[in-house]
PDB file of C-alpha atoms in Angstrom:
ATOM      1  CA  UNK A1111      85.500 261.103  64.017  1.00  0.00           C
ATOM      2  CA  UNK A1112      85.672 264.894  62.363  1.00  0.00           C
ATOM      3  CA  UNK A1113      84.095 264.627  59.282  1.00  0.00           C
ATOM      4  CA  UNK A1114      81.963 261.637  58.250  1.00  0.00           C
ATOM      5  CA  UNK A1115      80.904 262.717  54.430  1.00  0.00           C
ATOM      6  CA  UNK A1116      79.513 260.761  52.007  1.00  0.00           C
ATOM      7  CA  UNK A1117      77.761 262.860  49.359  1.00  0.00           C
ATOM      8  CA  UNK A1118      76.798 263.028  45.725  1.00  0.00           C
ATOM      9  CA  UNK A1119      75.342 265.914  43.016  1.00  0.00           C
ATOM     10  CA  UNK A1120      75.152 266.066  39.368  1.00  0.00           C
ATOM     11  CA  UNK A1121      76.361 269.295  38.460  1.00  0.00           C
ATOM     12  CA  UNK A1122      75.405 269.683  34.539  1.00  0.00           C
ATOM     13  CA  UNK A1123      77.024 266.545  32.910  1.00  0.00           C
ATOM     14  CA  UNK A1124      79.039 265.812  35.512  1.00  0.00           C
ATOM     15  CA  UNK A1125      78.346 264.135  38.536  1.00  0.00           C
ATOM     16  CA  UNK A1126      80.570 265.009  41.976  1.00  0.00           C
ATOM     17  CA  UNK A1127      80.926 262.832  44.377  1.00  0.00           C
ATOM     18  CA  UNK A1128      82.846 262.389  47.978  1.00  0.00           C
ATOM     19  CA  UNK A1129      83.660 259.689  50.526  1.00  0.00           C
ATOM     20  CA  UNK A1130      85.288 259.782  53.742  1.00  0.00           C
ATOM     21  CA  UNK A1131      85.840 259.510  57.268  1.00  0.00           C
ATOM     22  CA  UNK A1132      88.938 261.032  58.941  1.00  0.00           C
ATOM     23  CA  UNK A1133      89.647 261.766  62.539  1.00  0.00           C
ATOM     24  CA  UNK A1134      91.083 264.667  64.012  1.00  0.00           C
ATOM     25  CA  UNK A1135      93.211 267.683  62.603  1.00  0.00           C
ATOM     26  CA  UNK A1136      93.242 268.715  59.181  1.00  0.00           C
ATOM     27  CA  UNK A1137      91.308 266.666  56.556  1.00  0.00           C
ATOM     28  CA  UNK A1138      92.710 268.700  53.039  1.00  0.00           C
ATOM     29  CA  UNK A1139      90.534 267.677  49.844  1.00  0.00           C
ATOM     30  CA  UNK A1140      93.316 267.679  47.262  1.00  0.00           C
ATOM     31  CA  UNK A1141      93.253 267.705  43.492  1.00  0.00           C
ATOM     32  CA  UNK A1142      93.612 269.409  40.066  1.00  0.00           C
ATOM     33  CA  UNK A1143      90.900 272.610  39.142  1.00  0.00           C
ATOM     34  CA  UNK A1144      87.536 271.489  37.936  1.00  0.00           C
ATOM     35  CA  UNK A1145      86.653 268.159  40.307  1.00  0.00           C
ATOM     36  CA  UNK A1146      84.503 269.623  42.193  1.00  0.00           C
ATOM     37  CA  UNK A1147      86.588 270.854  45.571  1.00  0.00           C
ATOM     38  CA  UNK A1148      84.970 273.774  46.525  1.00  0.00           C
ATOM     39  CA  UNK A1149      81.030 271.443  45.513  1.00  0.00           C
ATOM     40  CA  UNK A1150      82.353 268.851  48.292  1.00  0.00           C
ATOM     41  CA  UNK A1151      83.222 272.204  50.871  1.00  0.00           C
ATOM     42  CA  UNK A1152      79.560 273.990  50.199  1.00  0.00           C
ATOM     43  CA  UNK A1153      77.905 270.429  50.758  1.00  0.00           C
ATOM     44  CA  UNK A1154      79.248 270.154  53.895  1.00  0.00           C
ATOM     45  CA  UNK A1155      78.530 274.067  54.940  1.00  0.00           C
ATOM     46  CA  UNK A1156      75.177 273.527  53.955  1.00  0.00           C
ATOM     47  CA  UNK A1157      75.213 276.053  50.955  1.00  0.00           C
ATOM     48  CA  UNK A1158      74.630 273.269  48.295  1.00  0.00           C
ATOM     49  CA  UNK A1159      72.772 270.149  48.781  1.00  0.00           C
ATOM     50  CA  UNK A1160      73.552 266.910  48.281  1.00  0.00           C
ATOM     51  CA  UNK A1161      71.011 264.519  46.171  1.00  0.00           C
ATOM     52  CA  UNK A1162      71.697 261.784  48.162  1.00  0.00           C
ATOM     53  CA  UNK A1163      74.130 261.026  51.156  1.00  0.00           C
ATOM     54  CA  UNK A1164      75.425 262.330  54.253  1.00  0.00           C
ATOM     55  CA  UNK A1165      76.935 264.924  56.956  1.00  0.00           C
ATOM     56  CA  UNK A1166      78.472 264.032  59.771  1.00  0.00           C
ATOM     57  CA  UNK A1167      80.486 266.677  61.613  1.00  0.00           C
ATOM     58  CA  UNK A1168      82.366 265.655  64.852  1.00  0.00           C
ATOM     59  CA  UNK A1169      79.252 263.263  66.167  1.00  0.00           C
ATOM     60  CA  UNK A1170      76.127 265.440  64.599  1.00  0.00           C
ATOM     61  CA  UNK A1171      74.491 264.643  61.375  1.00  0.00           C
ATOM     62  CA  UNK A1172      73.676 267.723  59.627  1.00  0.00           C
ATOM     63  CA  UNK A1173      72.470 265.760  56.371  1.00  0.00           C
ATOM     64  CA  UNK A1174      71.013 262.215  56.164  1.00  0.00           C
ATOM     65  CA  UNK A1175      68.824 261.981  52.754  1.00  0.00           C
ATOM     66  CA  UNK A1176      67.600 258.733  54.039  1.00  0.00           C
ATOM     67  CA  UNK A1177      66.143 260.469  57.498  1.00  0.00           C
ATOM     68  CA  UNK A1178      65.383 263.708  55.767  1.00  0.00           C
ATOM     69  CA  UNK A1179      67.631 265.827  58.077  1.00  0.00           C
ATOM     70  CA  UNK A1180      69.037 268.899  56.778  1.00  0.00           C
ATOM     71  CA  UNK A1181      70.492 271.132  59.088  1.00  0.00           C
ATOM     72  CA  UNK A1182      70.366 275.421  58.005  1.00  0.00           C
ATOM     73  CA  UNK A1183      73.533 276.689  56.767  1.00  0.00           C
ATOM     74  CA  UNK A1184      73.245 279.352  59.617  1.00  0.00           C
ATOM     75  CA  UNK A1185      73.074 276.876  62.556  1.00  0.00           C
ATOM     76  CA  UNK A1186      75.637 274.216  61.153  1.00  0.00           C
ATOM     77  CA  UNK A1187      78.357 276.369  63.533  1.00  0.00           C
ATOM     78  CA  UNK A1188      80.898 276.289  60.668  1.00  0.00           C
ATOM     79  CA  UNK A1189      83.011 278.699  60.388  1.00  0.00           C
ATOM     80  CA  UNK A1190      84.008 279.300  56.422  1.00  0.00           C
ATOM     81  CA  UNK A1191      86.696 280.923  54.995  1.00  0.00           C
ATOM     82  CA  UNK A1192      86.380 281.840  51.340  1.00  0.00           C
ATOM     83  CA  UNK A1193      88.839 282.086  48.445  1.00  0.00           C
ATOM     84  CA  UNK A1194      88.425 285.738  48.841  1.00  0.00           C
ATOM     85  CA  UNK A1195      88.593 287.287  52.554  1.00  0.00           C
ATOM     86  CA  UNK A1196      85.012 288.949  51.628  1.00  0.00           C
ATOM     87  CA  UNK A1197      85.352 291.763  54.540  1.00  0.00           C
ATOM     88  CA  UNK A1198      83.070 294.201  54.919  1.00  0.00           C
ATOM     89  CA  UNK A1199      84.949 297.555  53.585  1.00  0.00           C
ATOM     90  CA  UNK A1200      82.882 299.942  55.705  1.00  0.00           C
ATOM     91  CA  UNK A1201      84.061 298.396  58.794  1.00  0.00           C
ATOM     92  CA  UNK A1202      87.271 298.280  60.584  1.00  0.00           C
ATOM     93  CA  UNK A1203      89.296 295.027  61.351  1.00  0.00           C
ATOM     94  CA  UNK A1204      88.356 294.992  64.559  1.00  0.00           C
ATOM     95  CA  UNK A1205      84.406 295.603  63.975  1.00  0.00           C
ATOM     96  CA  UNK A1206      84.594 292.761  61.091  1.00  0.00           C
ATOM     97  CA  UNK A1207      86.196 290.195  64.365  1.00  0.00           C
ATOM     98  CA  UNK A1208      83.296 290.906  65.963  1.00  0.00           C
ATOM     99  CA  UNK A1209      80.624 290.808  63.258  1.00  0.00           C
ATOM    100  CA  UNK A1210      79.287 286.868  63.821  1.00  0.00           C
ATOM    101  CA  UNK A1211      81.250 286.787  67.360  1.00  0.00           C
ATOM    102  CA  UNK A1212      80.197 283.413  69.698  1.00  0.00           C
ATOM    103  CA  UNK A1213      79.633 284.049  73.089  1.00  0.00           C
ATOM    104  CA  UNK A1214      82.890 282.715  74.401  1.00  0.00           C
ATOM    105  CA  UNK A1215      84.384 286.293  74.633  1.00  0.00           C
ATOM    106  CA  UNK A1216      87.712 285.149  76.029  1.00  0.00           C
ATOM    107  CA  UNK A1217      88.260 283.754  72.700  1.00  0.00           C
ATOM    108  CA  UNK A1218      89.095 287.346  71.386  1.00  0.00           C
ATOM    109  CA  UNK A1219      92.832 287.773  72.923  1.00  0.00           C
ATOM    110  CA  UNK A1220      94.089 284.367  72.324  1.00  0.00           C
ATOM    111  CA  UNK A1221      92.577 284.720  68.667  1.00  0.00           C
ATOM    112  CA  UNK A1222      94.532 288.114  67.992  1.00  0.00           C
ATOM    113  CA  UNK A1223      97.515 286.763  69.595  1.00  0.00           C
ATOM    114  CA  UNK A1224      97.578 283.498  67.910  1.00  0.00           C
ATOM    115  CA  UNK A1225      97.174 284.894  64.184  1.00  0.00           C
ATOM    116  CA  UNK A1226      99.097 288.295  64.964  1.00  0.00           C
ATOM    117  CA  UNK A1227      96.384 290.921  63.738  1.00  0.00           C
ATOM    118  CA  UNK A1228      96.566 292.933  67.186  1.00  0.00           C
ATOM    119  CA  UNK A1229      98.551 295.730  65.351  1.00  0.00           C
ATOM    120  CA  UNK A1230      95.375 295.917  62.563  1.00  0.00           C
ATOM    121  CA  UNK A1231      92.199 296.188  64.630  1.00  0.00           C
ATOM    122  CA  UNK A1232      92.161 299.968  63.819  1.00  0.00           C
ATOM    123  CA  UNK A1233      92.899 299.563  60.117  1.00  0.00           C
ATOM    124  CA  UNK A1234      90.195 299.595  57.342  1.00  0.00           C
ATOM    125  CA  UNK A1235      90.153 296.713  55.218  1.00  0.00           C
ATOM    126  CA  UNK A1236      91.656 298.511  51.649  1.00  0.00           C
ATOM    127  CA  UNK A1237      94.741 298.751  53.680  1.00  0.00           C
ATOM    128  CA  UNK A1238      95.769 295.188  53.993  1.00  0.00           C
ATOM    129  CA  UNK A1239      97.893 293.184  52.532  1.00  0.00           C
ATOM    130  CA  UNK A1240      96.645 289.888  51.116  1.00  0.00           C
ATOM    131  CA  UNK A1241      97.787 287.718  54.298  1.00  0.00           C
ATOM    132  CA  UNK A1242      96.930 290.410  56.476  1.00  0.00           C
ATOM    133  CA  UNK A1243      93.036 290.306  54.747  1.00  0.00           C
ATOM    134  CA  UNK A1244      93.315 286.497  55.018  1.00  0.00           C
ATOM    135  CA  UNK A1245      94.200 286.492  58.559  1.00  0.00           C
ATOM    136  CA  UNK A1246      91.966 288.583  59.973  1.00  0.00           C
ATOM    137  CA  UNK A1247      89.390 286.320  57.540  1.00  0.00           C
ATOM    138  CA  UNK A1248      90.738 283.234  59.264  1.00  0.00           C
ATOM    139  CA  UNK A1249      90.328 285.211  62.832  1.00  0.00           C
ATOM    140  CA  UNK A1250      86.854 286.330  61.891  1.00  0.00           C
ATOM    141  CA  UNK A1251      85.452 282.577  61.173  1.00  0.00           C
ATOM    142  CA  UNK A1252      87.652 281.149  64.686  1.00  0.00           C
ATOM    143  CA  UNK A1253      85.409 284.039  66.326  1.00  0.00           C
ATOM    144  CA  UNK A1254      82.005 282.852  65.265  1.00  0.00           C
ATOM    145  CA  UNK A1255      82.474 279.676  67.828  1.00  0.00           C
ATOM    146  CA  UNK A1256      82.478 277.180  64.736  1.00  0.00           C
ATOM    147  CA  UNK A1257      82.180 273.104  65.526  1.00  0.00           C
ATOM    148  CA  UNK A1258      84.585 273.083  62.695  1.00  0.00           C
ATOM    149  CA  UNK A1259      86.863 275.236  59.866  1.00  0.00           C
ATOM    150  CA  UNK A1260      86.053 274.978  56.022  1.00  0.00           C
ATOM    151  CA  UNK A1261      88.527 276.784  53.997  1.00  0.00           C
ATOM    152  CA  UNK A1262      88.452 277.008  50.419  1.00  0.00           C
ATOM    153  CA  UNK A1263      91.900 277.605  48.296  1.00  0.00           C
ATOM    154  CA  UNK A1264      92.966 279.738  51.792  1.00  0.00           C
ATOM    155  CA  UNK A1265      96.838 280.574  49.787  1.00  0.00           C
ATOM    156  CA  UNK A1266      95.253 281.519  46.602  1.00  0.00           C
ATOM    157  CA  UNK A1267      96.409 284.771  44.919  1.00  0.00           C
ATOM    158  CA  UNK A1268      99.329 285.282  47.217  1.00  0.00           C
ATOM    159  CA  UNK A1269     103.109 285.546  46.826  1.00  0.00           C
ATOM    160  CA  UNK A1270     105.259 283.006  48.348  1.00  0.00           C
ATOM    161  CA  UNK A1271     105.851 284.608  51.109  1.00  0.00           C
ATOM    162  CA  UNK A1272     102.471 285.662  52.066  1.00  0.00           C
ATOM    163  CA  UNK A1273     101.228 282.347  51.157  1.00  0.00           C
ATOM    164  CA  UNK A1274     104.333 280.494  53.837  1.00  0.00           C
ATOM    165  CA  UNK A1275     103.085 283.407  56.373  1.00  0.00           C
ATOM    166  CA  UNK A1276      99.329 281.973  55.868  1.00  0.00           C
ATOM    167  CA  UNK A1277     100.277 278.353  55.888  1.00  0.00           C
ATOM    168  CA  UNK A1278     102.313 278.540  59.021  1.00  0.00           C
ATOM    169  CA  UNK A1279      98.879 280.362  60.593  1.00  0.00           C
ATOM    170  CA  UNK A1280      96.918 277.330  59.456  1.00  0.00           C
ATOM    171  CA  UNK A1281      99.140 275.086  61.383  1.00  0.00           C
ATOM    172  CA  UNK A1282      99.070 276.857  63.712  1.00  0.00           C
ATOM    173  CA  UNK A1283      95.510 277.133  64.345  1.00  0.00           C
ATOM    174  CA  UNK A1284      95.569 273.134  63.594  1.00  0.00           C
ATOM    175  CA  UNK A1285      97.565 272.470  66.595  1.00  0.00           C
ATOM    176  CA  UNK A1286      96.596 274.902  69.304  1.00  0.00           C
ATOM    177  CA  UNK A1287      92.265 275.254  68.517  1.00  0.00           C
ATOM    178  CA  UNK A1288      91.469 271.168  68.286  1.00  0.00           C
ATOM    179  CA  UNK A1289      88.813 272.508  65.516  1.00  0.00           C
ATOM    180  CA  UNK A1290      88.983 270.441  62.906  1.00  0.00           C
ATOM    181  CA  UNK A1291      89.667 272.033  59.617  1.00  0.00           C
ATOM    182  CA  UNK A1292      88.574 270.746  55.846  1.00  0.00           C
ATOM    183  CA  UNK A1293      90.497 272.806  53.411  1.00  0.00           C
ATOM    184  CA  UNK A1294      90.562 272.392  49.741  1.00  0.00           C
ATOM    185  CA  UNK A1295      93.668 273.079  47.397  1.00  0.00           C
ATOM    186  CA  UNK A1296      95.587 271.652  44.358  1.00  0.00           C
ATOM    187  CA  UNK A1297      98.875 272.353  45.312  1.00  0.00           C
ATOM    188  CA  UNK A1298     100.592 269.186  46.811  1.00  0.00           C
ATOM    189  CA  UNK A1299     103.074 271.548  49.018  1.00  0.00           C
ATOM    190  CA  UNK A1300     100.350 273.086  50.786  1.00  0.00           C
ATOM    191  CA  UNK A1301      98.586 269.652  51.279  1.00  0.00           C
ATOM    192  CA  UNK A1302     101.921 267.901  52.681  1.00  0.00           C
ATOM    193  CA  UNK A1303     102.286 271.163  55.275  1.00  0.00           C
ATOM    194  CA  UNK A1304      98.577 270.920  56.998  1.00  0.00           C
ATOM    195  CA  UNK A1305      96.775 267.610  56.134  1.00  0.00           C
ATOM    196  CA  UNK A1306      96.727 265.211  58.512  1.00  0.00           C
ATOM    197  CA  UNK A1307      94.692 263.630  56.240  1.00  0.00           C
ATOM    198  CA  UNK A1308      94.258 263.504  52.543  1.00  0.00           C
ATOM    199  CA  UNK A1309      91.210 263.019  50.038  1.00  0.00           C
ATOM    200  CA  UNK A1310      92.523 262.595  46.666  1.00  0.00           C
ATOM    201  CA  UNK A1311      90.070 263.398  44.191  1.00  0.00           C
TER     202      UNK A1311
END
C-alpha cells in the first residue's frame, strides 16, 4: 500500500476531509479549485496537521492522532514539488540538484538523463523556460532520496506544449522510479494521463 490517508481539518467554516488507500503508481487527488487539494497534499508532507486521522506512507505511519505520532516535515523523506518551481535564483541548475541531495549519488546521471536537464546544469534559473524550471524542480525533489513524490498543480501556468512536455516527464518518472507519486490537479486530461488511481473530491 502507497498512501494510507485518512485525515480531517476545519479550515474556517469549512471542514476538509480525505480517505483513501491506493497501491502503487500515481494516486492523483482530482477536483474543481477550492476543496481543499493542495490541504490534503500539506497533511500528508507534514506542513499542516491534521485534527484527527492518519498517515501512512508505503508501510510507515507518519501521523496517528490516536497514538500521538507525528513525524517532522524534514524527516518524512518526501520529496515536494510546488505549484511554483521555487529555485533558488543565486544558484545554478546544477547547484539547486544538489541542494537537499540523498546519499545515493548514482542517482544524479540517471536523474539528468531521465528528465533531460543535462544541457541546463550551467544555466541560472531566470533563464528557463517554464518546463525547463519545472523539470529541474521535479529533478531536484527525485534527488533528495524521497519515500515518495507530492506534487501540487505540477502543469499549472504552462502552454500546451510545455504542459504535454511535463506530463510525459511525470510518466515517465511513474514508470521507471517505483516512487509513488500523489499529485493534485483539476484538469481531468492530466488526471486520465498519470493516475493510476483517482480520489475524486
Amino acid at each position: 500500500m502507497s498512501f494510507d490517508v485518512d485525515v480531517s481539518i476545519a479550515r474556517g467554516e469549512a471542514r476538509i476531509a480525505a480517505r483513501f488507500a491506493t497501491g502503487p503508481g500515481a494516486t492523483v487527488l482530482f477536483g474543481p479549485s477550492g476543496v481543499g487539494k493542495t490541504s490534503i497534499l500539506h497533511m500528508v508532507a507534514g506542513l499542516l496537521h491534521p485534527e484527527a486521522g492518519h498517515v501512512r506512507v508505503a508501510g510507515e505511519t507518519l501521523f496517528d492522532s490516536d497514538a500521538r505520532i507525528d513525524v517532522a516535515p524534514e524527516r518524512r523523506r518526501i520529496g515536494y514539488v510546488f505549484q511554483e518551481p521555487r529555485l533558488f535564483p543565486h544558484r545554478r541548475v546544477a547547484a539547486n540538484l544538489r541542494y537537499g541531495m540523498g546519499e545515493d549519488h548514482g542517482a544524479w546521471d540517471s536523474t539528468i538523463a531521465m528528465l533531460g536537464i543535462g544541457h541546463l546544469l550551467d544555466r541560472w534559473p531566470r533563464s528557463l523556460s517554464g518546463g525547463e524550471a519545472r523539470r529541474v524542480a521535479i529533478g531536484r525533489a527525485l534527488l533528495s532520496d524521497p519515500r515518495v513524490l507530492l506534487l501540487d498543480e505540477p502543469l499549472s501556468s504552462l502552454d500546451r506544449a510545455r504542459r504535454e512536455e511535463i506530463l510525459a516527464a511525470l510518466v515517465t518518472v511513474r514508470d521507471r522510479t517505483g516512487i509513488p507519486i500523489l499529485m493534485v490537479t483539476h484538469d481531468p486530461e492530466e488526471a486520465e494521463r498519470i493516475a493510476t488511481a483517482i480520489v475524486r473530491l
